[in-house]
PDB file of N, CA and C in Angstrom:
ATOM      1  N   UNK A   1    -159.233  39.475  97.011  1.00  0.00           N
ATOM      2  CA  UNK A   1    -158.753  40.736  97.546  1.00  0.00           C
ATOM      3  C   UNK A   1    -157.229  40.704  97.539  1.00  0.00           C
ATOM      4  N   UNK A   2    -156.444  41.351  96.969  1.00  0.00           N
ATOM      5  CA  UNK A   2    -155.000  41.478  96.574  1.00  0.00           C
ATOM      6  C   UNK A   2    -154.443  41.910  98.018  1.00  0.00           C
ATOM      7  N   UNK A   3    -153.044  41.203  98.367  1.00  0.00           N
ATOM      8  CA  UNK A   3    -152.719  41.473  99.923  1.00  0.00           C
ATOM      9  C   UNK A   3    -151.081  40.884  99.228  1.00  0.00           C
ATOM     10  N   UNK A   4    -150.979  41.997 100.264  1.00  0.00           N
ATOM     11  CA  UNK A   4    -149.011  41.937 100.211  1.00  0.00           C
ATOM     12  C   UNK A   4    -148.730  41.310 101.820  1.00  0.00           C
ATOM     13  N   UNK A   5    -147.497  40.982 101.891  1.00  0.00           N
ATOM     14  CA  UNK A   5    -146.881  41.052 103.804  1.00  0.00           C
ATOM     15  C   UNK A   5    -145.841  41.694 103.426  1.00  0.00           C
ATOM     16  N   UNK A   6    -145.644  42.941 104.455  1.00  0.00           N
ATOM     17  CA  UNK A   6    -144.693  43.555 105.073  1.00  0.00           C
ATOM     18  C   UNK A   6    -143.659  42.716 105.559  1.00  0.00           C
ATOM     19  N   UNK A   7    -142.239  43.764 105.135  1.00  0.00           N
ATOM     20  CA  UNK A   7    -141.442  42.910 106.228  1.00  0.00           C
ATOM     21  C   UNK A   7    -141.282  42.467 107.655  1.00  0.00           C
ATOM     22  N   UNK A   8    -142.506  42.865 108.097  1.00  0.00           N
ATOM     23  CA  UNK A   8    -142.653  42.545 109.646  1.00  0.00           C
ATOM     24  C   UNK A   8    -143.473  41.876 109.951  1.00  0.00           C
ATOM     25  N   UNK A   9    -144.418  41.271 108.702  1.00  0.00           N
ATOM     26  CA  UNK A   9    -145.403  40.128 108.694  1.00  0.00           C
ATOM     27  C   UNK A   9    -146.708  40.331 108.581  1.00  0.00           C
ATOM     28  N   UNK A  10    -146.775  41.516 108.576  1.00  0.00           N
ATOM     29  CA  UNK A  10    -148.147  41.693 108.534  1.00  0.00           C
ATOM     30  C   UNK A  10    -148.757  41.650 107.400  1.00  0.00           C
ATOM     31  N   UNK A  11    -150.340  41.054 106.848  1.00  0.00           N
ATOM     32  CA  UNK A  11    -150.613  41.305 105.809  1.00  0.00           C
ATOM     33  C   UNK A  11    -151.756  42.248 105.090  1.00  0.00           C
ATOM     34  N   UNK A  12    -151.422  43.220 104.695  1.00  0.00           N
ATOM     35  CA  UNK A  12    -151.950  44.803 104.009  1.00  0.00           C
ATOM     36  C   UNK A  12    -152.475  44.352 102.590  1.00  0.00           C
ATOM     37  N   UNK A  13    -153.286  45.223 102.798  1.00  0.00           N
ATOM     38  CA  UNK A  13    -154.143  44.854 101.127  1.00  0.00           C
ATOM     39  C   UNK A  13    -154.106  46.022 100.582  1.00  0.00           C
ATOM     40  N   UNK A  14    -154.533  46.074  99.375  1.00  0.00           N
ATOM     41  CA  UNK A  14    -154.445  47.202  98.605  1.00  0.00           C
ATOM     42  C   UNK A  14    -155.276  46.890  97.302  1.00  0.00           C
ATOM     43  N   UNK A  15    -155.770  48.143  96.774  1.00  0.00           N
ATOM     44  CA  UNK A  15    -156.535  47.699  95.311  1.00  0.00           C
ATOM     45  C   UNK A  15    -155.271  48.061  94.038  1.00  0.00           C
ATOM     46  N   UNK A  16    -156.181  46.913  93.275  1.00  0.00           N
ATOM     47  CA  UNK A  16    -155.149  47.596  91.828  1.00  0.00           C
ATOM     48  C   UNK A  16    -156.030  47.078  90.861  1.00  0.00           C
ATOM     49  N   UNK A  17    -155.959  48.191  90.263  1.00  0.00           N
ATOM     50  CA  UNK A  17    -157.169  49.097  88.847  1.00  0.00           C
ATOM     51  C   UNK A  17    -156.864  49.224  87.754  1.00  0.00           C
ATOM     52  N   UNK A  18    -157.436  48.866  86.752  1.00  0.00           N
ATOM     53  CA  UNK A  18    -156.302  49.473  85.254  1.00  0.00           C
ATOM     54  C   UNK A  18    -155.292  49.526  84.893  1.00  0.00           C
ATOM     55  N   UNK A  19    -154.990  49.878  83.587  1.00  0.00           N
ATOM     56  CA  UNK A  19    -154.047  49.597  82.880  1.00  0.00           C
ATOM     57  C   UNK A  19    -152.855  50.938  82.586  1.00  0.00           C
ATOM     58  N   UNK A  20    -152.139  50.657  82.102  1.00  0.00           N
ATOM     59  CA  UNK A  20    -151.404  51.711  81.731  1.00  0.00           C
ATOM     60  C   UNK A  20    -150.326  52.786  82.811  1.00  0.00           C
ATOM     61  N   UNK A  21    -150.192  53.667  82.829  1.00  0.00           N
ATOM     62  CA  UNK A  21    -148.745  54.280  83.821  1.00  0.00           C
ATOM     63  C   UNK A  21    -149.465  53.991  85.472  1.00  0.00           C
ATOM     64  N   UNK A  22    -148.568  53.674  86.051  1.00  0.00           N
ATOM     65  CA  UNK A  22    -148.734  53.306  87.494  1.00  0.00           C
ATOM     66  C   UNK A  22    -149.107  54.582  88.018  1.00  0.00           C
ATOM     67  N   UNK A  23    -150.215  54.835  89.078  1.00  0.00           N
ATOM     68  CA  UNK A  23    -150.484  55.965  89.743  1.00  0.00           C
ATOM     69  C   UNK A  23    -150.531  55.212  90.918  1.00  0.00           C
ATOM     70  N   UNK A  24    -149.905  55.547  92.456  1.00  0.00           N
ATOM     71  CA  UNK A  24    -150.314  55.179  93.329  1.00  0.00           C
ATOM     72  C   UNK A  24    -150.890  56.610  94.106  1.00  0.00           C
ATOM     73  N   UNK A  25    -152.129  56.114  94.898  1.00  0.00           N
ATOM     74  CA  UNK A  25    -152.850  57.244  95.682  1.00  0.00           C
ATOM     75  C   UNK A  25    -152.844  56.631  96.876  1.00  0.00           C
ATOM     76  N   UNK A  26    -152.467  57.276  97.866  1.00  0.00           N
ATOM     77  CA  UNK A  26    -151.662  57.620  99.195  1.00  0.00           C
ATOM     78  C   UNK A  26    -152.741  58.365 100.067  1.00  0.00           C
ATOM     79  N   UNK A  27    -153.349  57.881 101.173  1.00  0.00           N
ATOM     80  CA  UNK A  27    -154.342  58.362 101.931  1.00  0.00           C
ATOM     81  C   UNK A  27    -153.915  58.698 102.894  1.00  0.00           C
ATOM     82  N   UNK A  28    -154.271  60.053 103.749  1.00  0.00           N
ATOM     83  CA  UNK A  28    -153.763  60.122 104.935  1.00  0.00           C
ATOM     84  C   UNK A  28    -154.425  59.628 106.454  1.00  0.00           C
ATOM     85  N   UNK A  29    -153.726  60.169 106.958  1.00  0.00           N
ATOM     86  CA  UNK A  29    -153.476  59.284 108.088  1.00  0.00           C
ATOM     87  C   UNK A  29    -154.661  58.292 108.609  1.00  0.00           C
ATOM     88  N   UNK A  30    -155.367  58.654 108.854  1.00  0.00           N
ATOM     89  CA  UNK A  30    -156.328  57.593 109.344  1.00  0.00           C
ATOM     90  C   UNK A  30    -157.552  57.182 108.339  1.00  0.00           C
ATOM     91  N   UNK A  31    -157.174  57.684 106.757  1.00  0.00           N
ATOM     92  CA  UNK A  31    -158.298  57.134 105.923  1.00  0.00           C
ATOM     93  C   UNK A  31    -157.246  55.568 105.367  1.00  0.00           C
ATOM     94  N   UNK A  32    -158.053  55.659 104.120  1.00  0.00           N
ATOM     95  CA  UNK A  32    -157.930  54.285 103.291  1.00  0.00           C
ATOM     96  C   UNK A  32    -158.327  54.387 101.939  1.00  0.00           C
ATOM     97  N   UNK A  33    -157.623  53.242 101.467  1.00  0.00           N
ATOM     98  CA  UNK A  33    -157.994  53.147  99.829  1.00  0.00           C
ATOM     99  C   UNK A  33    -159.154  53.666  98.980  1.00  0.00           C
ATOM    100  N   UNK A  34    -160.203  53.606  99.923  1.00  0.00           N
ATOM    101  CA  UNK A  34    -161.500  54.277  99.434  1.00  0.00           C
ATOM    102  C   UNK A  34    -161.641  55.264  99.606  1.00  0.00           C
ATOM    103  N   UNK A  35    -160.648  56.348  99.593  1.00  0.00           N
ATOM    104  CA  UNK A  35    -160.967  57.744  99.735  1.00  0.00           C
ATOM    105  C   UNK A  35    -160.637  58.222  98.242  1.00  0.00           C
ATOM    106  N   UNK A  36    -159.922  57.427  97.273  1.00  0.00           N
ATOM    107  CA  UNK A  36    -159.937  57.676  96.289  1.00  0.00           C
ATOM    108  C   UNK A  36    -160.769  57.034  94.921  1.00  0.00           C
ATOM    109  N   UNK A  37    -162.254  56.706  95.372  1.00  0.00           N
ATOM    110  CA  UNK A  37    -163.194  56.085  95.208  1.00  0.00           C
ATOM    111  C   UNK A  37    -163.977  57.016  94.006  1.00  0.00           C
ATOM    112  N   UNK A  38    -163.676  58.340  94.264  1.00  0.00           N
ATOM    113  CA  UNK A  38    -164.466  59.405  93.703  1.00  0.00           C
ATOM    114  C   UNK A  38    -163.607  59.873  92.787  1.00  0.00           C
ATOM    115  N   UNK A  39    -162.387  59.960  92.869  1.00  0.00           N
ATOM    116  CA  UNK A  39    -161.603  60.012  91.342  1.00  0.00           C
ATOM    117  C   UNK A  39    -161.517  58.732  90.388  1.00  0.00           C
ATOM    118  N   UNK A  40    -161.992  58.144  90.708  1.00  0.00           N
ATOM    119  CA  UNK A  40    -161.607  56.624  89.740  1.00  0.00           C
ATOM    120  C   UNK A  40    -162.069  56.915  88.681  1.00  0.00           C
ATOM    121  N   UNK A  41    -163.161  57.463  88.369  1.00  0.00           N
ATOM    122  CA  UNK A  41    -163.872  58.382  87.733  1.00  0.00           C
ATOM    123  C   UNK A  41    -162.754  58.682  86.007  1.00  0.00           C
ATOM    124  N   UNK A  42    -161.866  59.584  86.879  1.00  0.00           N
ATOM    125  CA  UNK A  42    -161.194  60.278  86.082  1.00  0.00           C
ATOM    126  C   UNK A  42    -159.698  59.528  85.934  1.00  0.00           C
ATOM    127  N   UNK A  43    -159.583  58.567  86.477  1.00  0.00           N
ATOM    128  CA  UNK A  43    -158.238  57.576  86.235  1.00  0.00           C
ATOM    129  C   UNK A  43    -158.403  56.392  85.237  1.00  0.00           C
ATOM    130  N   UNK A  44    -158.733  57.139  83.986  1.00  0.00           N
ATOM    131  CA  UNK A  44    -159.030  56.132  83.317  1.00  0.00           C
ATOM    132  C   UNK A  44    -157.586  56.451  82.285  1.00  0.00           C
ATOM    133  N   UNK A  45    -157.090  54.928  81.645  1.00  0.00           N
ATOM    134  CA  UNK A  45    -156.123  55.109  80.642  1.00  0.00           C
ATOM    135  C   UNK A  45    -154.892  54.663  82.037  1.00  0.00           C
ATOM    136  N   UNK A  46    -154.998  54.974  83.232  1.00  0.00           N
ATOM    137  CA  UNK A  46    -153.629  54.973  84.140  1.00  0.00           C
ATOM    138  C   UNK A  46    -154.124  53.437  84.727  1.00  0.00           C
ATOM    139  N   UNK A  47    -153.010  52.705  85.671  1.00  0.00           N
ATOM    140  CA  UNK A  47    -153.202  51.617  86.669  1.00  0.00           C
ATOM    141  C   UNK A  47    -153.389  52.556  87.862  1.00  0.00           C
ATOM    142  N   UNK A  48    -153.903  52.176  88.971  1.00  0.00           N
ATOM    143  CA  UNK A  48    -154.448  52.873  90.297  1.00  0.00           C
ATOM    144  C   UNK A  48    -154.313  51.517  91.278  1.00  0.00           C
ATOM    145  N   UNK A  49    -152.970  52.018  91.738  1.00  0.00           N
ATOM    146  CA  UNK A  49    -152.827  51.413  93.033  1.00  0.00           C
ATOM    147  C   UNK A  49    -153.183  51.818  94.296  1.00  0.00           C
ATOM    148  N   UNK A  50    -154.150  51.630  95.209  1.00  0.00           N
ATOM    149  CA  UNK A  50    -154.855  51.870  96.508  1.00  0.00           C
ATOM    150  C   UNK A  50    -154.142  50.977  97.764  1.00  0.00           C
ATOM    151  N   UNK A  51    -153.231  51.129  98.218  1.00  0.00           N
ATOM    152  CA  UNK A  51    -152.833  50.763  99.513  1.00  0.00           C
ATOM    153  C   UNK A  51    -153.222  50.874 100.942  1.00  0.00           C
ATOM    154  N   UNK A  52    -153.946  50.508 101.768  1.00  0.00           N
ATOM    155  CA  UNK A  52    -154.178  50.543 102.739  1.00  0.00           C
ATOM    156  C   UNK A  52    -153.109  50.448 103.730  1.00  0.00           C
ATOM    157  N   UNK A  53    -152.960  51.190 104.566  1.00  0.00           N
ATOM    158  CA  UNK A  53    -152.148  51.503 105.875  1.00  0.00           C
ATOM    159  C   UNK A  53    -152.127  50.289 106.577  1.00  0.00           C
ATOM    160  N   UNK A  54    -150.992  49.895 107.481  1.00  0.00           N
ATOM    161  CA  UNK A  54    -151.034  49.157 108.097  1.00  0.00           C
ATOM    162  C   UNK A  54    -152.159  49.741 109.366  1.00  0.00           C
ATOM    163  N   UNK A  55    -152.977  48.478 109.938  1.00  0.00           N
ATOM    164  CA  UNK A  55    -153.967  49.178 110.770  1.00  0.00           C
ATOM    165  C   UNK A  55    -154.754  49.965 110.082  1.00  0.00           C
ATOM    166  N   UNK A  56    -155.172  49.663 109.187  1.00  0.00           N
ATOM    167  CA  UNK A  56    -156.423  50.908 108.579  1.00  0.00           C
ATOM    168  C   UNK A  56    -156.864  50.275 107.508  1.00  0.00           C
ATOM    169  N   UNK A  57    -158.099  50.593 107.089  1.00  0.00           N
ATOM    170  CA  UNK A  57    -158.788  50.006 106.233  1.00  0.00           C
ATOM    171  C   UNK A  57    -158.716  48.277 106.285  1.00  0.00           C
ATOM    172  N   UNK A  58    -158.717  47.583 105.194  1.00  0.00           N
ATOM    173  CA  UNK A  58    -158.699  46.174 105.427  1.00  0.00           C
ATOM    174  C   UNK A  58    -156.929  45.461 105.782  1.00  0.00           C
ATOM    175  N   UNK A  59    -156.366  45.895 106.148  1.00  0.00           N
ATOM    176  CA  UNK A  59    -155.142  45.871 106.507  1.00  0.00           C
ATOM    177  C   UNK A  59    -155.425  45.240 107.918  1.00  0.00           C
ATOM    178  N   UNK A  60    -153.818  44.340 108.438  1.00  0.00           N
ATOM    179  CA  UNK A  60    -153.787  43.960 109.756  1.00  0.00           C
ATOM    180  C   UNK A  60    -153.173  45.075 110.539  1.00  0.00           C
ATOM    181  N   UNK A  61    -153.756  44.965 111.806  1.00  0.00           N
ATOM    182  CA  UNK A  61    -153.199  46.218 112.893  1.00  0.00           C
ATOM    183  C   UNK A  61    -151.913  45.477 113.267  1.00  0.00           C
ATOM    184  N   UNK A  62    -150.973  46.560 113.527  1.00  0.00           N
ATOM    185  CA  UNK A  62    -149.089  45.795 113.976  1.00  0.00           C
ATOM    186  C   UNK A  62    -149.746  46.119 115.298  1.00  0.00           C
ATOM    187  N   UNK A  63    -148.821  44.958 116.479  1.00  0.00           N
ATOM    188  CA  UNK A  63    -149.081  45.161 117.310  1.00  0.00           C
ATOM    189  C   UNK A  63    -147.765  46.589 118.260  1.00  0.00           C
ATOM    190  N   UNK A  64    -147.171  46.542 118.130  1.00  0.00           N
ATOM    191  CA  UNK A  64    -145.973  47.632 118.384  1.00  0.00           C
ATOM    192  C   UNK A  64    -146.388  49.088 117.668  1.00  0.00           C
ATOM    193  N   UNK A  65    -147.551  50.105 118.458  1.00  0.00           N
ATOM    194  CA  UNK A  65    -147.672  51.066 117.794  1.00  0.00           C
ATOM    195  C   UNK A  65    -146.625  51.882 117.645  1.00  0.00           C
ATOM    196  N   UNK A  66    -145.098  51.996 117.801  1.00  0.00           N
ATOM    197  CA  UNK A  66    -143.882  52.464 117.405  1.00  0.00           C
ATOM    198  C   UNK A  66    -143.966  52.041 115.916  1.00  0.00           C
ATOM    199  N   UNK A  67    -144.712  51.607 115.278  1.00  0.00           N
ATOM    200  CA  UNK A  67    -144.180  50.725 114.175  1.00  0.00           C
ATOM    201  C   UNK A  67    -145.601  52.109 112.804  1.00  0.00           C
ATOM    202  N   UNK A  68    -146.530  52.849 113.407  1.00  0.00           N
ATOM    203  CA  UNK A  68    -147.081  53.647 112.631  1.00  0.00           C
ATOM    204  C   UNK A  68    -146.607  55.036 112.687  1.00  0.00           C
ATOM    205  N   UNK A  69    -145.480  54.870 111.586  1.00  0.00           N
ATOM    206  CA  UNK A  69    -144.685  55.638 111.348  1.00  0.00           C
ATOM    207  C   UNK A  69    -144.464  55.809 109.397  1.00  0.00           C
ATOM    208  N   UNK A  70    -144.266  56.918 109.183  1.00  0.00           N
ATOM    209  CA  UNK A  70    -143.891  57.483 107.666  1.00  0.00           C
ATOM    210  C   UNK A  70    -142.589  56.594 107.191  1.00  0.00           C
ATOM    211  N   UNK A  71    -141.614  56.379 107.662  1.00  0.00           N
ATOM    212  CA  UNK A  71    -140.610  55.427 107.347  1.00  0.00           C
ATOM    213  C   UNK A  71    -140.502  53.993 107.650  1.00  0.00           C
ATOM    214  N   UNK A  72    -142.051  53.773 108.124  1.00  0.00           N
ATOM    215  CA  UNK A  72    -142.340  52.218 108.519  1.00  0.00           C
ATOM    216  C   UNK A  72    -143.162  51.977 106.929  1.00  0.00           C
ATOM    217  N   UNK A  73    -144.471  52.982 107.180  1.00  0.00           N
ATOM    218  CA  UNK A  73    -145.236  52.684 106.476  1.00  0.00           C
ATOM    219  C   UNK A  73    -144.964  52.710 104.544  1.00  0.00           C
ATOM    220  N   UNK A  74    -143.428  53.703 104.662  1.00  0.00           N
ATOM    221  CA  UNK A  74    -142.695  53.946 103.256  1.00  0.00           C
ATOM    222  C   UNK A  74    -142.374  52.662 103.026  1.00  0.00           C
ATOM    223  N   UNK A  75    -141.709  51.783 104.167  1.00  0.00           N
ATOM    224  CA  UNK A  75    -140.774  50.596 103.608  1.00  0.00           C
ATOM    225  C   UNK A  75    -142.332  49.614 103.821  1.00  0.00           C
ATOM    226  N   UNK A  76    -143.356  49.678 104.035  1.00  0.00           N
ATOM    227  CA  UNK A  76    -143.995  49.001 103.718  1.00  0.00           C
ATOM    228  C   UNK A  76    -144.511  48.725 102.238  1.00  0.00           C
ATOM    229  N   UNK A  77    -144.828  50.288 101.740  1.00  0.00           N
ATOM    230  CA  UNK A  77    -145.224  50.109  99.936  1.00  0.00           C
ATOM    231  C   UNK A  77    -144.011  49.689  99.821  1.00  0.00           C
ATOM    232  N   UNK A  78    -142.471  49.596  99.770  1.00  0.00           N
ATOM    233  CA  UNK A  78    -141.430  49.148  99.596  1.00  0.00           C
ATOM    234  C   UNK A  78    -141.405  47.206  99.311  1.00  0.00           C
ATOM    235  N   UNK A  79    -142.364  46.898 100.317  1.00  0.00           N
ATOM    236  CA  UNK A  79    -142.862  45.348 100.155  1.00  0.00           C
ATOM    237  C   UNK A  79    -143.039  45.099  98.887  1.00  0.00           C
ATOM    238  N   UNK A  80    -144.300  46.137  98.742  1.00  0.00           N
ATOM    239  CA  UNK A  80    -145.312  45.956  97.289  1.00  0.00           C
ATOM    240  C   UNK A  80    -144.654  45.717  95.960  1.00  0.00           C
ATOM    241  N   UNK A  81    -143.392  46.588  96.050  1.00  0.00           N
ATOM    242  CA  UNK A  81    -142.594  46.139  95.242  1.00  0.00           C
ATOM    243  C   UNK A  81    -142.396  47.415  93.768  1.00  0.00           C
ATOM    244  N   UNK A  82    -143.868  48.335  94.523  1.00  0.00           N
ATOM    245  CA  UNK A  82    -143.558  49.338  93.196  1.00  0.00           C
ATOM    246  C   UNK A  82    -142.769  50.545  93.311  1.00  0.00           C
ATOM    247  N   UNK A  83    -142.120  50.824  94.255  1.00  0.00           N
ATOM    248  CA  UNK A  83    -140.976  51.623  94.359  1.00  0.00           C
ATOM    249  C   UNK A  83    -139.763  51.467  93.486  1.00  0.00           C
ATOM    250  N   UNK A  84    -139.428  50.337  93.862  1.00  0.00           N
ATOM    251  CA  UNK A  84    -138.080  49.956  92.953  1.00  0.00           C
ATOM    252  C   UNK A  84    -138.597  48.928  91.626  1.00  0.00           C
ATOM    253  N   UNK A  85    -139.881  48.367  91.408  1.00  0.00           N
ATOM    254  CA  UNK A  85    -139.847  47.507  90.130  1.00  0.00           C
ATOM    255  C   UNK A  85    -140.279  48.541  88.771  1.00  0.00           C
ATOM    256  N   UNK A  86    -141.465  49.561  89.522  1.00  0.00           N
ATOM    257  CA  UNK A  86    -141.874  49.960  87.990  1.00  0.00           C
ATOM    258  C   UNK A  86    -140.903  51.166  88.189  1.00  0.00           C
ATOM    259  N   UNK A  87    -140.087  51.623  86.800  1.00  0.00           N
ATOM    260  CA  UNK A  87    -139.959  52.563  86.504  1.00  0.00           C
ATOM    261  C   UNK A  87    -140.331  54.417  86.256  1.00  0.00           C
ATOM    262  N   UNK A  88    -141.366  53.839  85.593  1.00  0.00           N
ATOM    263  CA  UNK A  88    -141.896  55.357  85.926  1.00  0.00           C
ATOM    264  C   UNK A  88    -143.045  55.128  86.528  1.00  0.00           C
ATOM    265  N   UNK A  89    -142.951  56.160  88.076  1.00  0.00           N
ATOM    266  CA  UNK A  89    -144.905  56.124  88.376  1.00  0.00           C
ATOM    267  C   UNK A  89    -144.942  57.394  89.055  1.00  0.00           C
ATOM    268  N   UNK A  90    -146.212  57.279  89.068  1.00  0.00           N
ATOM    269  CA  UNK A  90    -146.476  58.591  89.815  1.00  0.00           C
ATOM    270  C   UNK A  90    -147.274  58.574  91.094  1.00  0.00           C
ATOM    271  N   UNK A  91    -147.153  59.236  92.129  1.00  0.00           N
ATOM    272  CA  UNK A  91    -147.622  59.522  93.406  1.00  0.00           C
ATOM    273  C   UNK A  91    -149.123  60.749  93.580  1.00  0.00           C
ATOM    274  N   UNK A  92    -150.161  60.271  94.171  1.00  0.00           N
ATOM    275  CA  UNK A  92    -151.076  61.158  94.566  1.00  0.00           C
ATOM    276  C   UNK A  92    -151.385  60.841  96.245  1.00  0.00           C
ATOM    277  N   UNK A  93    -150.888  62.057  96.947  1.00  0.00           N
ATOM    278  CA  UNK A  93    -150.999  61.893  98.327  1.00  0.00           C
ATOM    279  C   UNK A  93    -151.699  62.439  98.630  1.00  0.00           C
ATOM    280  N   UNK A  94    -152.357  62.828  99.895  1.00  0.00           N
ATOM    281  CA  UNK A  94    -153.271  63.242 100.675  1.00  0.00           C
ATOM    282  C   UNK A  94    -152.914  63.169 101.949  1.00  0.00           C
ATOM    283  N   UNK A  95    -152.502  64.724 102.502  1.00  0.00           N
ATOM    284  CA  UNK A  95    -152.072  64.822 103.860  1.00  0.00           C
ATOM    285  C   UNK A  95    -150.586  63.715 104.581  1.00  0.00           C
ATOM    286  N   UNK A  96    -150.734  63.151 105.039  1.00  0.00           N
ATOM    287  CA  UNK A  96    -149.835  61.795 105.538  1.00  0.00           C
ATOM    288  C   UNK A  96    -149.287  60.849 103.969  1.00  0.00           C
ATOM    289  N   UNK A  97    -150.494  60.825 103.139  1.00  0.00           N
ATOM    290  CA  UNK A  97    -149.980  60.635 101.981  1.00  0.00           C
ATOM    291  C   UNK A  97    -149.227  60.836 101.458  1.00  0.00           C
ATOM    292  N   UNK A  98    -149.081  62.313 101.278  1.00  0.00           N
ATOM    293  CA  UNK A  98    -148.380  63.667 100.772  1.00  0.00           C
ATOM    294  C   UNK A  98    -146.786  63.095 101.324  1.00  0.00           C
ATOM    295  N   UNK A  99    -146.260  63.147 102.698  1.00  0.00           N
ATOM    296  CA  UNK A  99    -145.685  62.997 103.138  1.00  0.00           C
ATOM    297  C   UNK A  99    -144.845  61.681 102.732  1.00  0.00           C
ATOM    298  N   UNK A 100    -145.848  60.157 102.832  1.00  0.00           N
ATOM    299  CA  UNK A 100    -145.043  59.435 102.814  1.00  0.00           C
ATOM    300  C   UNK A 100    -144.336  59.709 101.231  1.00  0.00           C
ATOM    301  N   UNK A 101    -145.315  60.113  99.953  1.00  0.00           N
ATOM    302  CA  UNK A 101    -144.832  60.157  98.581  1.00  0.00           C
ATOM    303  C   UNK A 101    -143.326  61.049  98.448  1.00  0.00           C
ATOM    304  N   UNK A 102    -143.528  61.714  99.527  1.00  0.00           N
ATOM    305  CA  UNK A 102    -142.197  62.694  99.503  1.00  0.00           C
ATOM    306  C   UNK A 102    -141.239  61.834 100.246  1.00  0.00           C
ATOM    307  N   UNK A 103    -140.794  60.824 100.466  1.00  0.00           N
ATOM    308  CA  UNK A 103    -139.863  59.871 101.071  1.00  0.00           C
ATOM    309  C   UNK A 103    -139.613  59.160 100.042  1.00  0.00           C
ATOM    310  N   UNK A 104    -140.122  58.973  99.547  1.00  0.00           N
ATOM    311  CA  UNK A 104    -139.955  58.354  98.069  1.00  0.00           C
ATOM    312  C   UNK A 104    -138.592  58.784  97.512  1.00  0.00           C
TER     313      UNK A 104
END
C-alpha cells in the first residue's frame, strides 16, 4: 500500500494507477480515494493518483484538529511531491477537492 509522511509526520496513503499524464482526483471532504473507483473505468491511457485525506480513508488521523484544513491538507499533496515534480498534471476535484485543486 503506497504511503507518503506529511510534514507533520503523519503517514497518508494514496493509490497510484497507470501510466501516462498525471491526473490527480481530489475527494471531498469526508470521502476518500475510492470515490473515484467508478471512473477508473474511463482513466485509461492517464496515471491516477488517489490521495487520501489526512484522517480519512486509510490515512493517519492528526491529532490537532486545527490541522484539517485546505492549506494543511494542500501542503500535504505538497509532501507527495507532485505539485512541484511533475510538470504537467491535471486536477479532478470533488467539492473540498475542488477547492483544495484551486490552491494549487
Amino acid at each position: 500500500m503506497p504511503r507518503f509522511t506529511s510534514s507533520d509526520g503523519l503517514s497518508l496513503h494514496y493509490l497510484d494507477e497507470g501510466e501516462g499524464l498525471p491526473v490527480i482526483c481530489l475527494a471531498g471532504l469526508t470521502r476518500n480515494a475510492s470515490d473515484f473507483d467508478y471512473a477508473m473505468p474511463a482513466m485509461q491511457g492517464v496515471r491516477v493518483i488517489r490521495p487520501d485525506y489526512r484522517g480519512r480513508g486509510q490515512s493517519e488521523w492528526a491529532e490537532d484538529p486545527m490541522t484539517y484544513t485546505i492549506p494543511r491538507e494542500t501542503q500535504d499533496g505538497d509532501c507527495l511531491g507532485f505539485w512541484r515534480r511533475v510538470p504537467n498534471i491535471c486536477c479532478v476535484g470533488t467539492s473540498r477537492g475542488g477547492l483544495i485543486s484551486l490552491t494549487l
